Coordinates of N, CA, C and O in Angstrom, one line a residue:
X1 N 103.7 144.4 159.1 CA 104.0 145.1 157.8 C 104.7 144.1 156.9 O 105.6 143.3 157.2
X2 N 103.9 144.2 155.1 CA 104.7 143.3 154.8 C 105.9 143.6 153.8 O 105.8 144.5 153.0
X3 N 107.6 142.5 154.0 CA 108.4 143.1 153.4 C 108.7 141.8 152.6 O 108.5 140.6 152.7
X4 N 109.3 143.1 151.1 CA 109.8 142.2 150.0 C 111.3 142.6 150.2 O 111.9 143.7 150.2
X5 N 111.8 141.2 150.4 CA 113.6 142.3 150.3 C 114.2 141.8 149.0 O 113.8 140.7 148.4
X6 N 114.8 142.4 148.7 CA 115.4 142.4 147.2 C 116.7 142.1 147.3 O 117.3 142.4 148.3
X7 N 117.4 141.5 146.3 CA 118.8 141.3 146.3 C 119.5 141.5 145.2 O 118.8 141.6 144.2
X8 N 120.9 141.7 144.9 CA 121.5 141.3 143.8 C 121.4 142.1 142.4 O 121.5 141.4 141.4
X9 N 121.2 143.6 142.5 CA 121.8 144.4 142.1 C 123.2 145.1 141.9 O 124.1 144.5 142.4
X10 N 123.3 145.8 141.4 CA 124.9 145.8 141.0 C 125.0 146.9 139.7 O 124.0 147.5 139.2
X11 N 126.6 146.8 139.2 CA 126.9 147.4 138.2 C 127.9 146.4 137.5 O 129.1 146.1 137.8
X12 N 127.3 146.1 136.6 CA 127.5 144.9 135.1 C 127.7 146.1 133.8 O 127.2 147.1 133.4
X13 N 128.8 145.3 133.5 CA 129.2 145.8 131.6 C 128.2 145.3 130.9 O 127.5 144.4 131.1
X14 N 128.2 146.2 129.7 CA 127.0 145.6 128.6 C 127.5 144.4 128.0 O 128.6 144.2 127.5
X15 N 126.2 143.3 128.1 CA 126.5 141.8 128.0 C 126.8 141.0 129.0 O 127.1 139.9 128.7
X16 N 126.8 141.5 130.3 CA 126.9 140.6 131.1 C 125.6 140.6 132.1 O 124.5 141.2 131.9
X17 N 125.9 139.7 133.1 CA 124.6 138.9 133.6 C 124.5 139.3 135.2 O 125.5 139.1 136.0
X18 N 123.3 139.7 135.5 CA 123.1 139.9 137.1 C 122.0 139.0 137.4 O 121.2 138.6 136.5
X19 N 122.0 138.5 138.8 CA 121.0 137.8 138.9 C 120.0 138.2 140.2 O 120.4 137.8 141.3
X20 N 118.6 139.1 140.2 CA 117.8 139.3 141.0 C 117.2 138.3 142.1 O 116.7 137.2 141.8
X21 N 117.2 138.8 143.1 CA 116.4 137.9 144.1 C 115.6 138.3 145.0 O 116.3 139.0 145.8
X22 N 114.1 138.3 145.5 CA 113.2 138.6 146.3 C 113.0 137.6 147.3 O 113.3 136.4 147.3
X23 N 112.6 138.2 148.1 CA 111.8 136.7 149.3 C 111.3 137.4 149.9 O 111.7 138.6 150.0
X24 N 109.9 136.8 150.6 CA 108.9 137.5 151.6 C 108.3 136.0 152.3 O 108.7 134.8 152.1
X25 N 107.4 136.5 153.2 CA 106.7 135.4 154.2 C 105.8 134.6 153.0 O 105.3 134.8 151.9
X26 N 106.1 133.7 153.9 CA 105.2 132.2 153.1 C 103.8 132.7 153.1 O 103.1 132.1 152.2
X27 N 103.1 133.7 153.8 CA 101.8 133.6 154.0 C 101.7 134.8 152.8 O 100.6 134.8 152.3
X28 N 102.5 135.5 152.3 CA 102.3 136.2 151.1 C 102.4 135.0 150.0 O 101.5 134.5 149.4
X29 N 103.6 134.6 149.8 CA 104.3 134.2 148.8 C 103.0 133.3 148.8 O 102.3 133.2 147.7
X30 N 102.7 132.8 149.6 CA 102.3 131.3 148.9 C 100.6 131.5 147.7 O 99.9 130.7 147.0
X31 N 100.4 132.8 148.2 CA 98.9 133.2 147.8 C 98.9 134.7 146.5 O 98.0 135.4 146.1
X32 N 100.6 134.7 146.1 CA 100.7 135.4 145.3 C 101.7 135.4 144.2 O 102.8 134.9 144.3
X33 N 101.0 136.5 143.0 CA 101.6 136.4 141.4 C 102.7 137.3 142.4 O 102.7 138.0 143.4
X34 N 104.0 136.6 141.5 CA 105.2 137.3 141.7 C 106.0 137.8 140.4 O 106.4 137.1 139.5
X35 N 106.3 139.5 140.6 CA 106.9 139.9 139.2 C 107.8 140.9 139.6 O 107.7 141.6 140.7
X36 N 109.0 141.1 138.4 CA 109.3 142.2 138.7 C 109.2 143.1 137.4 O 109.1 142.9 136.2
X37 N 109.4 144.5 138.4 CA 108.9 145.9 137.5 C 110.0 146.4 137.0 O 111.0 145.6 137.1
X38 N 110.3 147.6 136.5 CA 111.8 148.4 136.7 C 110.8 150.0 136.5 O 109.6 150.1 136.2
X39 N 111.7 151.2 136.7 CA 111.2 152.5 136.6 C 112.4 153.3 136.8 O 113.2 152.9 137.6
X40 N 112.5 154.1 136.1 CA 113.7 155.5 135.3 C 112.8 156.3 135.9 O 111.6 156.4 135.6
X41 N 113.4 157.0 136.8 CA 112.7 158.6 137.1 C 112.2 159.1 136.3 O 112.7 159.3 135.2
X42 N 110.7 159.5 136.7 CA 110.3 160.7 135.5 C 109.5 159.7 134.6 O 109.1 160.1 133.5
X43 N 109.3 158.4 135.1 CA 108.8 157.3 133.9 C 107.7 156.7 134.6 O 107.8 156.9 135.9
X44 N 106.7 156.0 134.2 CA 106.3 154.9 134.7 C 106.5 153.8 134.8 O 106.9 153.3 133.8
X45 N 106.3 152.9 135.9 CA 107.0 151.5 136.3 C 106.5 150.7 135.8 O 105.3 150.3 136.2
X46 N 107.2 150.2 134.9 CA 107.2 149.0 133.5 C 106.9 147.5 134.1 O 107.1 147.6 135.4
X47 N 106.5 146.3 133.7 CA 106.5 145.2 133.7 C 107.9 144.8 133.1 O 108.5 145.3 132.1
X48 N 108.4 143.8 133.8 CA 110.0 143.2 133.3 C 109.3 141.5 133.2 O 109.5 141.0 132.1
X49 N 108.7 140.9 133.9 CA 108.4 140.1 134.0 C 107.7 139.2 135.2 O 108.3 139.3 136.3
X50 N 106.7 138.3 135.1 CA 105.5 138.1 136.6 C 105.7 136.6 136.1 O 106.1 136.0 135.1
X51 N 105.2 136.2 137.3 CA 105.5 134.5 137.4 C 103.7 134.4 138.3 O 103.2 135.1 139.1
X52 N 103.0 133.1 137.6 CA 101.8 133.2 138.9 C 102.0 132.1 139.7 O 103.0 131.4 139.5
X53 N 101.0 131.8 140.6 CA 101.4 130.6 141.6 C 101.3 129.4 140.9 O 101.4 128.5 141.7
X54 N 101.0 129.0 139.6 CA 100.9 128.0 138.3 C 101.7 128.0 138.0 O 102.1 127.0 137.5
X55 N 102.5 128.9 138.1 CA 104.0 128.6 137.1 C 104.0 129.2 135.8 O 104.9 129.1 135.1
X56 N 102.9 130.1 135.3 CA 102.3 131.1 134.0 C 103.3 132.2 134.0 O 103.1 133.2 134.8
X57 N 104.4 132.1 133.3 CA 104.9 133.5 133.2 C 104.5 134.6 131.8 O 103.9 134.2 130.8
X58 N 105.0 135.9 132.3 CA 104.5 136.7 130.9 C 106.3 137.5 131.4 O 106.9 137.6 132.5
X59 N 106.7 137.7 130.0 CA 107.7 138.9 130.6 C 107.6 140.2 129.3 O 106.8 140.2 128.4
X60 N 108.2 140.7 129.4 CA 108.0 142.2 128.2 C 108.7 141.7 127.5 O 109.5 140.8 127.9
X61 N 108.2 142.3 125.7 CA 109.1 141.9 124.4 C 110.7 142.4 124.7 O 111.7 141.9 124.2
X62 N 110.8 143.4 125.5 CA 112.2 143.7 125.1 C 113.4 143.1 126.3 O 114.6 143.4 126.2
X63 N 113.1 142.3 127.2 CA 113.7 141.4 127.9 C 113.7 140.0 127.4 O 114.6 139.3 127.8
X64 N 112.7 139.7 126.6 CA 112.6 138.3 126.0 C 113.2 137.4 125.2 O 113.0 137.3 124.0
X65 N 114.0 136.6 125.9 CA 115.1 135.7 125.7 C 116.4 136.3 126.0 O 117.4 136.2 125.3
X66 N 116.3 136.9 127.1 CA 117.5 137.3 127.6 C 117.6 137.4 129.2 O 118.6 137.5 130.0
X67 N 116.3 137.4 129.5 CA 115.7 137.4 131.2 C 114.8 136.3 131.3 O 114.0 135.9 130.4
X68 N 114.9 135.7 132.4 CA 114.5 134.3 132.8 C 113.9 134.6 134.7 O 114.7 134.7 135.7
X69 N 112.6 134.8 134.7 CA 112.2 134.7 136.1 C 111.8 132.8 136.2 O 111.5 131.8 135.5
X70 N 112.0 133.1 137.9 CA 111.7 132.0 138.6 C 111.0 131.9 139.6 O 111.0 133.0 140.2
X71 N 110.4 131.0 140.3 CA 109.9 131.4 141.7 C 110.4 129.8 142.2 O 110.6 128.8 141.5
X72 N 110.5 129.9 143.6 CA 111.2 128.4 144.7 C 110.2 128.5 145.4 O 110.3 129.1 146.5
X73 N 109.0 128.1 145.1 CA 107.8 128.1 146.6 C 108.3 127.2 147.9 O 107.7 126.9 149.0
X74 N 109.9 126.7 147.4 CA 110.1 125.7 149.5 C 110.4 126.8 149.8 O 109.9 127.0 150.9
X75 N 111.3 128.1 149.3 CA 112.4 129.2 149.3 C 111.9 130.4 149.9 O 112.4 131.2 150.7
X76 N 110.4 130.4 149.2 CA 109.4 131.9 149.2 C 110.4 132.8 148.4 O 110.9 133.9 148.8
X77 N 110.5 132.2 147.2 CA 111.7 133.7 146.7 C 111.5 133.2 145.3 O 111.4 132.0 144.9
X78 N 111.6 134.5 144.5 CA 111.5 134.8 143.3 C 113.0 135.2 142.4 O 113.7 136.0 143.0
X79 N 113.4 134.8 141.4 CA 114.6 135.2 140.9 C 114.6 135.8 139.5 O 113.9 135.1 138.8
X80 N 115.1 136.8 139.0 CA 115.0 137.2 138.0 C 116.2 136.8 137.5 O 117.1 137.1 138.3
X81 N 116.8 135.8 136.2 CA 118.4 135.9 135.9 C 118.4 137.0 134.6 O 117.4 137.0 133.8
X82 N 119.3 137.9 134.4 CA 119.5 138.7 133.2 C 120.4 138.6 132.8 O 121.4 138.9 133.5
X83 N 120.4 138.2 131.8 CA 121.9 137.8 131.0 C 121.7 138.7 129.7 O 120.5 139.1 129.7
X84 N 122.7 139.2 128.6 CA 123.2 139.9 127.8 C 122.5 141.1 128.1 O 121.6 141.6 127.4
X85 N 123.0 141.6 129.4 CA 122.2 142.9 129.5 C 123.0 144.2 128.6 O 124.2 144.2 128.3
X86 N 121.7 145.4 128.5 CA 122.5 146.2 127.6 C 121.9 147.3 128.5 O 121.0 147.4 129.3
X87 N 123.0 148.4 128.0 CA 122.7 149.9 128.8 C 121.1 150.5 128.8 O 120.9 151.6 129.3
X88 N 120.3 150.0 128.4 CA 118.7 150.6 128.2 C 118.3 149.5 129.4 O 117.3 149.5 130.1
X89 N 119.2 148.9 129.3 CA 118.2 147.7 130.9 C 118.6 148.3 132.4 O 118.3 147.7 133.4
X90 N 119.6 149.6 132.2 CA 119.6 150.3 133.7 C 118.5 150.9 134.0 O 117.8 151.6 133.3
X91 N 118.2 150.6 135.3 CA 116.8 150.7 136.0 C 117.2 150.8 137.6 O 118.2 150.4 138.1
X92 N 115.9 151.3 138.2 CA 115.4 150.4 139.7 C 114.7 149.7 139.4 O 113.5 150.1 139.1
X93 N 114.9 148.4 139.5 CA 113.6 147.1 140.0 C 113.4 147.2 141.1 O 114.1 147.6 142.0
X94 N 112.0 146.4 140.8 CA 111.5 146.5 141.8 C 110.5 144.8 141.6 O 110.0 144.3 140.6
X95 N 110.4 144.3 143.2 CA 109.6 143.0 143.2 C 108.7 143.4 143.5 O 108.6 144.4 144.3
X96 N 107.6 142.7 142.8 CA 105.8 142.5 143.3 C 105.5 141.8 144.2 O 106.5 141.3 144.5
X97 N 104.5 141.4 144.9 CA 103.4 140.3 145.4 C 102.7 141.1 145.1 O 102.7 142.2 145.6
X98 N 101.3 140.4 143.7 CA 100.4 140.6 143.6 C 99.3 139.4 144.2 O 99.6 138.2 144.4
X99 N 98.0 139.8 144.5 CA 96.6 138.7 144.1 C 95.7 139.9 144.2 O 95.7 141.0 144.8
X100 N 94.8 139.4 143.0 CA 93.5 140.3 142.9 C 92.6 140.5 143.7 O 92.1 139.5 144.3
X101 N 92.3 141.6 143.7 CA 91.3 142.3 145.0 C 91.9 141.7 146.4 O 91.1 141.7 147.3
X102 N 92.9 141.2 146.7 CA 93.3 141.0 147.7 C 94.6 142.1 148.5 O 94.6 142.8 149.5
X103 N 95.5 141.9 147.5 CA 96.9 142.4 148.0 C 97.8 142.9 146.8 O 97.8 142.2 145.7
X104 N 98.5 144.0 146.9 CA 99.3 144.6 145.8 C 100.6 145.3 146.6 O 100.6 146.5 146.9
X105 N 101.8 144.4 146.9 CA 102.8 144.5 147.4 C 104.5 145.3 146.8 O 104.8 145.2 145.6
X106 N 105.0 145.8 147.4 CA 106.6 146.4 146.3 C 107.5 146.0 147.7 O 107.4 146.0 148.9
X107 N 108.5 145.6 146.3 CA 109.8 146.2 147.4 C 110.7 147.1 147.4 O 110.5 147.8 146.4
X108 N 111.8 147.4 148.2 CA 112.3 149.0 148.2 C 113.1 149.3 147.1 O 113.7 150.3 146.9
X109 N 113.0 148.5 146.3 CA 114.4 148.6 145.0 C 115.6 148.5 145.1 O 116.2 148.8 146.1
X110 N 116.1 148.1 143.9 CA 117.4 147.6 144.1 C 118.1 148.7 142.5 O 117.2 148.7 141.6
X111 N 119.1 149.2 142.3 CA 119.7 149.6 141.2 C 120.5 148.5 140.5 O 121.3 147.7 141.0
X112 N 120.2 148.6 138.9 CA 120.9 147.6 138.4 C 121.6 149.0 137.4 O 121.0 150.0 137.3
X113 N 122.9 148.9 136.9 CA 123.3 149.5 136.0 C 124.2 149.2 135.0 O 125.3 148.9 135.4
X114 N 124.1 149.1 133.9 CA 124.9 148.2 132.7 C 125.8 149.2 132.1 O 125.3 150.1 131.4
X115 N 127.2 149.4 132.2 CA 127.6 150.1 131.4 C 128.1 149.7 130.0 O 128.2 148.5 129.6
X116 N 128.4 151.0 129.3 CA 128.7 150.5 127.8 C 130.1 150.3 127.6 O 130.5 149.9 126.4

């Protein structure tokens, strides 16, 4: 079975900075886009931002220049940093492994929460 474990959620003041972390097996990681999502009950689960095995990232307009993903292929781990977070960026994230027509992976989520 494959697992994404997640790290480094928490509860941060508005404007301050958490830093996300995924890892999974090399035999995933090394053959897949890595992103994270976020989802509010009752919502559908958003793109926060994806990294591919090139180093190509995309992240959403409203994290942009304030969230910074990464990926460590010696590490097999993915890092999201979020800095000046504000109370609309409380969520569950959640990590990907994607590859097309191959594999479409989650992990169990982590709660991030920003108070005001």
């Amino acid at each position: 079975q494959v697992q994404l474990v997640e790290s480094g959620g928490g509860l941060v003041q508005s404007g301050g900075s958490l830093r996300l972390s995924c890892t999974t097996s090399k035999r995933i990681f090394s053959f897949a886009a890595m992103g994270w999502y976020r989802q509010v009950p009752g919502k559908q689960r958003e793109l926060v931002a994806t990294i591919s095995t090139g180093g190509s990232i995309n992240y959403a307009d409203s994290v942009k220049g304030r969230f910074t993903i990464s990926r460590d292929n010696a590490k097999n781990t993915v890092d999201l940093q979020m800095n000046s977070l504000k109370p609309e960026d409380t969520n569950v994230y959640y990590c990907n492994a994607f590859r097309d027509y191959t594999f479409n992976y989650w992990g169990q989520g982590t709660q991030v929460t920003v108070s005001s």
